[in-house]
mmCIF file of N, CA and C in Angstrom:
data_model
loop_
_atom_site.group_PDB
_atom_site.id
_atom_site.type_symbol
_atom_site.label_atom_id
_atom_site.label_comp_id
_atom_site.label_asym_id
_atom_site.label_seq_id
_atom_site.Cartn_x
_atom_site.Cartn_y
_atom_site.Cartn_z
ATOM 1 N N MET A 1 0.847 -1.302 0.131
ATOM 2 C CA MET A 1 -0.102 -0.105 0.042
ATOM 3 C C MET A 1 0.942 1.113 -0.017
ATOM 4 N N ASP A 2 0.515 2.223 -0.845
ATOM 5 C CA ASP A 2 1.233 3.338 -1.012
ATOM 6 C C ASP A 2 0.899 4.375 0.188
ATOM 7 N N GLN A 3 -0.182 4.366 0.761
ATOM 8 C CA GLN A 3 -0.585 5.140 1.686
ATOM 9 C C GLN A 3 -0.859 4.479 3.115
ATOM 10 N N LYS A 4 0.092 4.869 4.259
ATOM 11 C CA LYS A 4 -0.231 4.127 5.253
ATOM 12 C C LYS A 4 -1.633 4.761 6.216
ATOM 13 N N ASP A 5 -2.251 3.832 6.588
ATOM 14 C CA ASP A 5 -3.524 3.968 7.357
ATOM 15 C C ASP A 5 -3.358 3.415 8.598
ATOM 16 N N ASP A 6 -3.658 4.212 9.740
ATOM 17 C CA ASP A 6 -3.347 3.653 11.079
ATOM 18 C C ASP A 6 -4.855 2.974 11.862
ATOM 19 N N ARG A 7 -5.782 2.961 10.953
ATOM 20 C CA ARG A 7 -6.744 2.164 11.302
ATOM 21 C C ARG A 7 -6.570 0.628 11.009
ATOM 22 N N LEU A 8 -5.543 0.346 10.036
ATOM 23 C CA LEU A 8 -5.153 -1.021 9.708
ATOM 24 C C LEU A 8 -4.087 -1.489 10.606
ATOM 25 N N VAL A 9 -4.221 -2.562 11.218
ATOM 26 C CA VAL A 9 -3.282 -3.170 12.076
ATOM 27 C C VAL A 9 -2.884 -4.670 11.446
ATOM 28 N N PRO A 10 -1.527 -5.296 11.834
ATOM 29 C CA PRO A 10 -1.278 -6.575 11.320
ATOM 30 C C PRO A 10 -2.451 -7.546 12.051
ATOM 31 N N ASP A 11 -2.568 -8.687 11.254
ATOM 32 C CA ASP A 11 -3.676 -9.399 11.330
ATOM 33 C C ASP A 11 -5.107 -9.241 11.591
ATOM 34 N N MET A 12 -5.509 -8.129 11.312
ATOM 35 C CA MET A 12 -6.904 -7.483 11.000
ATOM 36 C C MET A 12 -7.790 -8.392 10.048
ATOM 37 N N GLY A 13 -8.683 -8.678 10.669
ATOM 38 C CA GLY A 13 -9.768 -9.514 9.641
ATOM 39 C C GLY A 13 -10.503 -8.501 8.848
ATOM 40 N N VAL A 14 -10.872 -8.725 7.395
ATOM 41 C CA VAL A 14 -11.537 -7.715 6.764
ATOM 42 C C VAL A 14 -12.340 -8.805 5.762
ATOM 43 N N ARG A 15 -13.740 -8.111 5.366
ATOM 44 C CA ARG A 15 -14.451 -8.424 4.665
ATOM 45 C C ARG A 15 -14.527 -7.889 3.303
ATOM 46 N N VAL A 16 -14.370 -8.712 1.975
ATOM 47 C CA VAL A 16 -13.975 -7.817 0.801
ATOM 48 C C VAL A 16 -15.065 -8.305 -0.024
ATOM 49 N N SER A 17 -15.828 -7.524 -0.903
ATOM 50 C CA SER A 17 -16.917 -7.818 -1.829
ATOM 51 C C SER A 17 -16.408 -7.292 -3.274
ATOM 52 N N PHE A 18 -16.317 -7.853 -4.527
ATOM 53 C CA PHE A 18 -16.051 -7.671 -5.447
ATOM 54 C C PHE A 18 -17.229 -7.361 -6.365
ATOM 55 N N LEU A 19 -17.170 -6.384 -7.267
ATOM 56 C CA LEU A 19 -18.442 -6.053 -8.096
ATOM 57 C C LEU A 19 -18.082 -6.775 -9.136
ATOM 58 N N SER A 20 -19.304 -7.597 -9.776
ATOM 59 C CA SER A 20 -19.213 -8.340 -10.910
ATOM 60 C C SER A 20 -19.382 -7.318 -12.086
ATOM 61 N N THR A 21 -18.452 -7.732 -13.214
ATOM 62 C CA THR A 21 -18.887 -6.869 -14.174
ATOM 63 C C THR A 21 -19.599 -7.329 -15.122
ATOM 64 N N ARG A 22 -20.227 -8.667 -14.884
ATOM 65 C CA ARG A 22 -21.332 -9.217 -15.576
ATOM 66 C C ARG A 22 -22.466 -8.636 -15.214
ATOM 67 N N PRO A 23 -23.554 -8.580 -16.121
ATOM 68 C CA PRO A 23 -25.007 -8.017 -15.577
ATOM 69 C C PRO A 23 -25.654 -9.373 -15.224
ATOM 70 N N LYS A 24 -26.517 -8.803 -14.121
ATOM 71 C CA LYS A 24 -27.518 -9.532 -13.392
ATOM 72 C C LYS A 24 -28.347 -10.281 -14.307
ATOM 73 N N ALA A 25 -28.969 -11.555 -14.314
ATOM 74 C CA ALA A 25 -30.090 -12.209 -15.190
ATOM 75 C C ALA A 25 -31.195 -11.078 -15.325
ATOM 76 N N GLU A 26 -31.679 -10.774 -16.191
ATOM 77 C CA GLU A 26 -32.812 -10.034 -16.379
ATOM 78 C C GLU A 26 -34.057 -10.808 -15.683
ATOM 79 N N ALA A 27 -34.754 -9.678 -14.753
ATOM 80 C CA ALA A 27 -35.863 -10.426 -14.376
ATOM 81 C C ALA A 27 -37.011 -10.508 -15.201
ATOM 82 N N ARG A 28 -37.587 -11.725 -15.211
ATOM 83 C CA ARG A 28 -38.896 -12.006 -15.952
ATOM 84 C C ARG A 28 -40.321 -11.775 -15.234
ATOM 85 N N PRO A 29 -41.093 -10.996 -15.878
ATOM 86 C CA PRO A 29 -42.371 -10.957 -15.137
ATOM 87 C C PRO A 29 -42.987 -12.321 -14.976
ATOM 88 N N VAL A 30 -43.561 -12.197 -13.890
ATOM 89 C CA VAL A 30 -44.312 -13.499 -13.353
ATOM 90 C C VAL A 30 -45.819 -13.289 -13.712
ATOM 91 N N PRO A 31 -46.768 -14.080 -14.549
ATOM 92 C CA PRO A 31 -48.019 -13.725 -14.744
ATOM 93 C C PRO A 31 -48.701 -13.830 -13.443
ATOM 94 N N GLY A 32 -49.738 -12.941 -13.352
ATOM 95 C CA GLY A 32 -50.314 -12.961 -12.019
ATOM 96 C C GLY A 32 -50.765 -11.538 -11.465
ATOM 97 N N VAL A 33 -51.904 -11.710 -10.644
ATOM 98 C CA VAL A 33 -52.157 -10.413 -9.906
ATOM 99 C C VAL A 33 -51.732 -10.526 -8.382
ATOM 100 N N LEU A 34 -51.484 -9.145 -7.865
ATOM 101 C CA LEU A 34 -50.986 -9.300 -6.363
ATOM 102 C C LEU A 34 -52.414 -8.707 -5.894
ATOM 103 N N VAL A 35 -52.681 -9.466 -4.768
ATOM 104 C CA VAL A 35 -53.841 -8.945 -3.736
ATOM 105 C C VAL A 35 -53.505 -9.049 -2.470
ATOM 106 N N PRO A 36 -54.036 -8.014 -1.743
ATOM 107 C CA PRO A 36 -53.845 -8.310 -0.177
ATOM 108 C C PRO A 36 -54.040 -9.840 0.483
ATOM 109 N N ALA A 37 -52.969 -9.687 1.296
ATOM 110 C CA ALA A 37 -52.825 -11.421 1.945
ATOM 111 C C ALA A 37 -54.080 -11.517 2.323
ATOM 112 N N ASP A 38 -54.907 -10.624 3.310
ATOM 113 C CA ASP A 38 -56.034 -11.348 3.878
ATOM 114 C C ASP A 38 -57.194 -10.997 3.056
ATOM 115 N N ALA A 39 -57.056 -10.999 1.798
ATOM 116 C CA ALA A 39 -58.410 -11.258 0.781
ATOM 117 C C ALA A 39 -58.210 -12.936 0.184
ATOM 118 N N VAL A 40 -56.998 -13.561 0.419
ATOM 119 C CA VAL A 40 -57.053 -15.212 0.322
ATOM 120 C C VAL A 40 -57.485 -15.810 1.651
ATOM 121 N N VAL A 41 -58.414 -16.709 1.339
ATOM 122 C CA VAL A 41 -59.259 -17.469 2.666
ATOM 123 C C VAL A 41 -58.778 -18.997 1.977
ATOM 124 N N VAL A 42 -58.362 -19.631 3.081
ATOM 125 C CA VAL A 42 -58.119 -20.994 3.033
ATOM 126 C C VAL A 42 -59.318 -21.795 3.327
ATOM 127 N N GLU A 43 -59.794 -22.470 2.668
ATOM 128 C CA GLU A 43 -60.995 -23.154 2.955
ATOM 129 C C GLU A 43 -60.886 -24.619 2.938
ATOM 130 N N LYS A 44 -61.375 -25.365 3.883
ATOM 131 C CA LYS A 44 -61.008 -26.767 4.248
ATOM 132 C C LYS A 44 -62.213 -27.905 3.885
ATOM 133 N N GLY A 45 -61.571 -28.923 3.270
ATOM 134 C CA GLY A 45 -62.862 -29.823 2.785
ATOM 135 C C GLY A 45 -62.694 -31.192 3.449
ATOM 136 N N PRO A 46 -63.357 -31.979 3.004
ATOM 137 C CA PRO A 46 -63.266 -33.428 3.370
ATOM 138 C C PRO A 46 -61.890 -33.853 3.276
ATOM 139 N N LEU A 47 -61.629 -34.882 4.311
ATOM 140 C CA LEU A 47 -60.126 -35.624 4.103
ATOM 141 C C LEU A 47 -59.044 -34.450 4.019
ATOM 142 N N GLU A 48 -59.089 -33.765 4.711
ATOM 143 C CA GLU A 48 -58.176 -32.741 5.375
ATOM 144 C C GLU A 48 -57.512 -31.940 3.975
ATOM 145 N N LYS A 49 -58.274 -32.142 2.996
ATOM 146 C CA LYS A 49 -57.864 -31.126 1.772
ATOM 147 C C LYS A 49 -58.303 -29.823 1.644
ATOM 148 N N SER A 50 -57.696 -28.658 1.520
ATOM 149 C CA SER A 50 -57.848 -27.590 1.487
ATOM 150 C C SER A 50 -57.561 -26.662 0.063
ATOM 151 N N TRP A 51 -57.900 -25.500 0.219
ATOM 152 C CA TRP A 51 -57.742 -24.769 -1.091
ATOM 153 C C TRP A 51 -57.906 -23.331 -1.049
ATOM 154 N N ASN A 52 -57.535 -22.667 -1.620
ATOM 155 C CA ASN A 52 -57.322 -20.979 -1.515
ATOM 156 C C ASN A 52 -58.685 -20.426 -2.382
ATOM 157 N N VAL A 53 -59.464 -19.600 -1.711
ATOM 158 C CA VAL A 53 -60.223 -18.827 -2.578
ATOM 159 C C VAL A 53 -60.175 -17.278 -2.076
ATOM 160 N N VAL A 54 -60.782 -16.547 -3.192
ATOM 161 C CA VAL A 54 -61.038 -15.141 -2.794
ATOM 162 C C VAL A 54 -62.205 -14.684 -3.535
ATOM 163 N N PHE A 55 -63.112 -13.801 -2.783
ATOM 164 C CA PHE A 55 -64.600 -13.435 -3.236
ATOM 165 C C PHE A 55 -64.380 -11.991 -3.911
ATOM 166 N N VAL A 56 -64.765 -12.206 -5.211
ATOM 167 C CA VAL A 56 -64.644 -11.035 -6.159
ATOM 168 C C VAL A 56 -66.114 -10.543 -6.308
ATOM 169 N N VAL A 57 -66.154 -9.209 -6.045
ATOM 170 C CA VAL A 57 -67.322 -8.327 -6.299
ATOM 171 C C VAL A 57 -67.522 -8.149 -7.949
ATOM 172 N N ALA A 58 -68.988 -8.718 -8.294
ATOM 173 C CA ALA A 58 -69.406 -8.597 -9.556
ATOM 174 C C ALA A 58 -70.904 -8.171 -9.254
ATOM 175 N N ASP A 59 -71.180 -6.927 -9.752
ATOM 176 C CA ASP A 59 -72.872 -6.452 -9.982
ATOM 177 C C ASP A 59 -73.501 -6.321 -8.568
ATOM 178 N N GLY A 60 -72.440 -6.098 -7.593
ATOM 179 C CA GLY A 60 -72.770 -5.931 -6.099
ATOM 180 C C GLY A 60 -73.045 -7.151 -5.592
ATOM 181 N N ARG A 61 -72.531 -8.158 -6.037
ATOM 182 C CA ARG A 61 -72.683 -9.527 -5.253
ATOM 183 C C ARG A 61 -71.295 -10.233 -5.158
ATOM 184 N N ALA A 62 -71.194 -10.922 -4.220
ATOM 185 C CA ALA A 62 -69.886 -11.797 -4.068
ATOM 186 C C ALA A 62 -69.814 -12.987 -4.846
ATOM 187 N N GLN A 63 -68.830 -13.203 -5.684
ATOM 188 C CA GLN A 63 -68.601 -14.189 -6.324
ATOM 189 C C GLN A 63 -67.304 -15.121 -5.601
ATOM 190 N N LYS A 64 -67.344 -16.547 -5.122
ATOM 191 C CA LYS A 64 -66.243 -17.201 -4.529
ATOM 192 C C LYS A 64 -65.435 -17.550 -5.786
ATOM 193 N N ARG A 65 -64.285 -17.678 -5.921
ATOM 194 C CA ARG A 65 -63.213 -18.180 -6.796
ATOM 195 C C ARG A 65 -62.445 -18.798 -6.326
ATOM 196 N N SER A 66 -62.059 -19.878 -6.864
ATOM 197 C CA SER A 66 -60.731 -20.720 -6.206
ATOM 198 C C SER A 66 -59.684 -20.506 -7.176
ATOM 199 N N VAL A 67 -58.670 -20.167 -6.228
ATOM 200 C CA VAL A 67 -57.063 -19.480 -6.860
ATOM 201 C C VAL A 67 -56.215 -20.319 -6.773
ATOM 202 N N GLN A 68 -55.070 -20.173 -7.614
ATOM 203 C CA GLN A 68 -54.010 -20.632 -7.502
ATOM 204 C C GLN A 68 -52.847 -19.730 -6.748
ATOM 205 N N LEU A 69 -51.728 -19.917 -6.144
ATOM 206 C CA LEU A 69 -51.052 -19.028 -5.618
ATOM 207 C C LEU A 69 -49.768 -19.166 -6.298
ATOM 208 N N GLY A 70 -48.792 -18.346 -6.609
ATOM 209 C CA GLY A 70 -47.574 -18.146 -6.928
ATOM 210 C C GLY A 70 -46.514 -17.967 -5.760
ATOM 211 N N ASN A 71 -45.268 -18.100 -6.288
ATOM 212 C CA ASN A 71 -44.183 -17.769 -5.398
ATOM 213 C C ASN A 71 -44.241 -16.158 -4.989
ATOM 214 N N PHE A 72 -44.226 -15.671 -4.268
ATOM 215 C CA PHE A 72 -43.956 -14.208 -3.942
ATOM 216 C C PHE A 72 -43.435 -13.850 -2.301
ATOM 217 N N GLU A 73 -42.481 -13.293 -2.441
ATOM 218 C CA GLU A 73 -41.681 -12.958 -1.127
ATOM 219 C C GLU A 73 -42.635 -11.677 -0.413
ATOM 220 N N GLY A 74 -42.975 -11.840 0.710
ATOM 221 C CA GLY A 74 -43.618 -10.852 1.010
ATOM 222 C C GLY A 74 -44.760 -11.237 2.087
ATOM 223 N N SER A 75 -45.274 -10.512 3.129
ATOM 224 C CA SER A 75 -46.220 -10.760 4.144
ATOM 225 C C SER A 75 -47.752 -10.292 3.902
ATOM 226 N N LYS A 76 -47.542 -9.055 2.926
ATOM 227 C CA LYS A 76 -48.718 -8.087 2.888
ATOM 228 C C LYS A 76 -49.458 -8.630 1.388
ATOM 229 N N PHE A 77 -48.840 -8.968 0.736
ATOM 230 C CA PHE A 77 -49.556 -9.374 -0.709
ATOM 231 C C PHE A 77 -49.322 -11.112 -1.025
ATOM 232 N N LYS A 78 -50.286 -11.577 -1.870
ATOM 233 C CA LYS A 78 -49.996 -12.747 -2.329
ATOM 234 C C LYS A 78 -50.056 -12.660 -3.974
ATOM 235 N N LEU A 79 -49.457 -13.469 -4.749
ATOM 236 C CA LEU A 79 -49.751 -13.575 -5.968
ATOM 237 C C LEU A 79 -50.613 -14.645 -6.530
ATOM 238 N N VAL A 80 -51.664 -14.188 -6.898
ATOM 239 C CA VAL A 80 -52.643 -15.194 -7.599
ATOM 240 C C VAL A 80 -52.401 -15.161 -9.110
ATOM 241 N N THR A 81 -51.835 -16.732 -9.432
ATOM 242 C CA THR A 81 -51.536 -16.860 -10.976
ATOM 243 C C THR A 81 -52.619 -17.631 -11.680
ATOM 244 N N GLU A 82 -53.729 -17.807 -11.136
ATOM 245 C CA GLU A 82 -54.948 -18.506 -11.598
ATOM 246 C C GLU A 82 -56.200 -18.256 -11.036
ATOM 247 N N GLY A 83 -57.142 -17.861 -11.603
ATOM 248 C CA GLY A 83 -58.534 -17.765 -11.214
ATOM 249 C C GLY A 83 -58.781 -16.437 -11.096
ATOM 250 N N LEU A 84 -58.184 -15.327 -11.485
ATOM 251 C CA LEU A 84 -58.481 -13.885 -10.789
ATOM 252 C C LEU A 84 -57.750 -13.329 -12.156
ATOM 253 N N LYS A 85 -58.629 -12.167 -12.889
ATOM 254 C CA LYS A 85 -57.746 -11.365 -13.860
ATOM 255 C C LYS A 85 -57.508 -9.880 -13.212
ATOM 256 N N ALA A 86 -56.398 -9.371 -13.630
ATOM 257 C CA ALA A 86 -56.378 -7.876 -13.289
ATOM 258 C C ALA A 86 -57.453 -6.981 -13.455
ATOM 259 N N GLY A 87 -57.664 -6.001 -12.473
ATOM 260 C CA GLY A 87 -58.784 -5.023 -12.561
ATOM 261 C C GLY A 87 -60.210 -5.583 -11.720
ATOM 262 N N GLU A 88 -60.019 -7.093 -11.103
ATOM 263 C CA GLU A 88 -61.155 -7.393 -10.802
ATOM 264 C C GLU A 88 -61.041 -6.755 -9.170
ATOM 265 N N THR A 89 -62.360 -6.376 -8.418
ATOM 266 C CA THR A 89 -62.314 -6.088 -7.323
ATOM 267 C C THR A 89 -62.554 -7.216 -6.173
ATOM 268 N N VAL A 90 -61.593 -7.528 -5.225
ATOM 269 C CA VAL A 90 -61.724 -8.567 -4.282
ATOM 270 C C VAL A 90 -62.178 -8.188 -3.010
ATOM 271 N N VAL A 91 -62.885 -8.813 -2.188
ATOM 272 C CA VAL A 91 -62.957 -8.401 -0.744
ATOM 273 C C VAL A 91 -62.258 -8.723 0.163
ATOM 274 N N VAL A 92 -61.560 -7.762 0.852
ATOM 275 C CA VAL A 92 -60.201 -7.700 1.731
ATOM 276 C C VAL A 92 -61.046 -8.328 3.072
ATOM 277 N N ALA A 93 -60.274 -9.331 3.394
ATOM 278 C CA ALA A 93 -60.841 -9.745 4.917
ATOM 279 C C ALA A 93 -62.376 -9.978 5.068
ATOM 280 N N PRO A 94 -62.783 -11.066 4.236
ATOM 281 C CA PRO A 94 -64.261 -11.304 4.162
ATOM 282 C C PRO A 94 -64.647 -12.063 5.414
ATOM 283 N N PRO A 95 -65.662 -11.502 5.536
ATOM 284 C CA PRO A 95 -66.579 -12.127 7.124
ATOM 285 C C PRO A 95 -66.748 -13.436 6.851
ATOM 286 N N ALA A 96 -66.618 -14.464 7.989
ATOM 287 C CA ALA A 96 -67.042 -15.682 7.735
ATOM 288 C C ALA A 96 -68.293 -16.231 7.277
ATOM 289 N N GLU A 97 -69.273 -15.076 7.571
ATOM 290 C CA GLU A 97 -70.626 -15.380 6.979
ATOM 291 C C GLU A 97 -70.927 -15.102 5.429
ATOM 292 N N LEU A 98 -69.743 -14.506 4.783
ATOM 293 C CA LEU A 98 -70.147 -14.211 3.451
ATOM 294 C C LEU A 98 -70.192 -15.356 2.538
ATOM 295 N N LYS A 99 -71.019 -15.351 1.774
ATOM 296 C CA LYS A 99 -71.381 -16.495 0.723
ATOM 297 C C LYS A 99 -71.441 -15.930 -0.492
ATOM 298 N N GLU A 100 -71.573 -16.977 -1.584
ATOM 299 C CA GLU A 100 -71.642 -17.014 -2.881
ATOM 300 C C GLU A 100 -72.822 -16.218 -3.060
ATOM 301 N N GLY A 101 -73.066 -14.869 -4.013
ATOM 302 C CA GLY A 101 -74.343 -14.305 -4.146
ATOM 303 C C GLY A 101 -74.605 -13.236 -3.011
ATOM 304 N N SER A 102 -73.681 -13.360 -1.813
ATOM 305 C CA SER A 102 -74.154 -12.286 -0.989
ATOM 306 C C SER A 102 -74.059 -10.790 -1.670
ATOM 307 N N ASN A 103 -75.049 -10.013 -1.045
ATOM 308 C CA ASN A 103 -74.633 -8.559 -1.413
ATOM 309 C C ASN A 103 -73.592 -8.013 -0.964
ATOM 310 N N VAL A 104 -72.731 -7.109 -1.672
ATOM 311 C CA VAL A 104 -71.629 -6.563 -1.338
ATOM 312 C C VAL A 104 -71.714 -4.980 -1.635
ATOM 313 N N VAL A 105 -71.186 -4.085 -0.449
ATOM 314 C CA VAL A 105 -71.095 -2.813 -0.545
ATOM 315 C C VAL A 105 -69.585 -2.559 -0.575
ATOM 316 N N ASN A 106 -69.217 -1.576 -2.096
ATOM 317 C CA ASN A 106 -67.874 -1.522 -2.235
ATOM 318 C C ASN A 106 -67.374 -0.161 -1.257
ATOM 319 N N LYS A 107 -66.678 -0.420 -0.553
ATOM 320 C CA LYS A 107 -66.202 0.653 0.574
ATOM 321 C C LYS A 107 -64.517 1.014 0.126
ATOM 322 N N GLU A 108 -64.160 1.598 -0.706
ATOM 323 C CA GLU A 108 -62.802 2.160 -1.138
ATOM 324 C C GLU A 108 -62.197 3.050 -0.118
#
């Protein structure tokens, strides 16, 4: 080293990172829709089977949809890859008594 630095002493440990000159792989968009995590409800059926559903608001009524979830890192949102289209309105934190066809009032 050309310049002496008093902060560096013999047998001192350091952590070194080298920046790569190679570009990172391009991120590919994952097809799907992000929804609030509490819009997704796990329904249990016979023989310990379960599936994910969301309630969609259409014409002022609730429609129950079975959905498939993809991998998404985060606790506030879930990635729905099947069963929901972008732009559809979902019920967030649906009450247990909400059923298919129930009247729903949109509170944005």
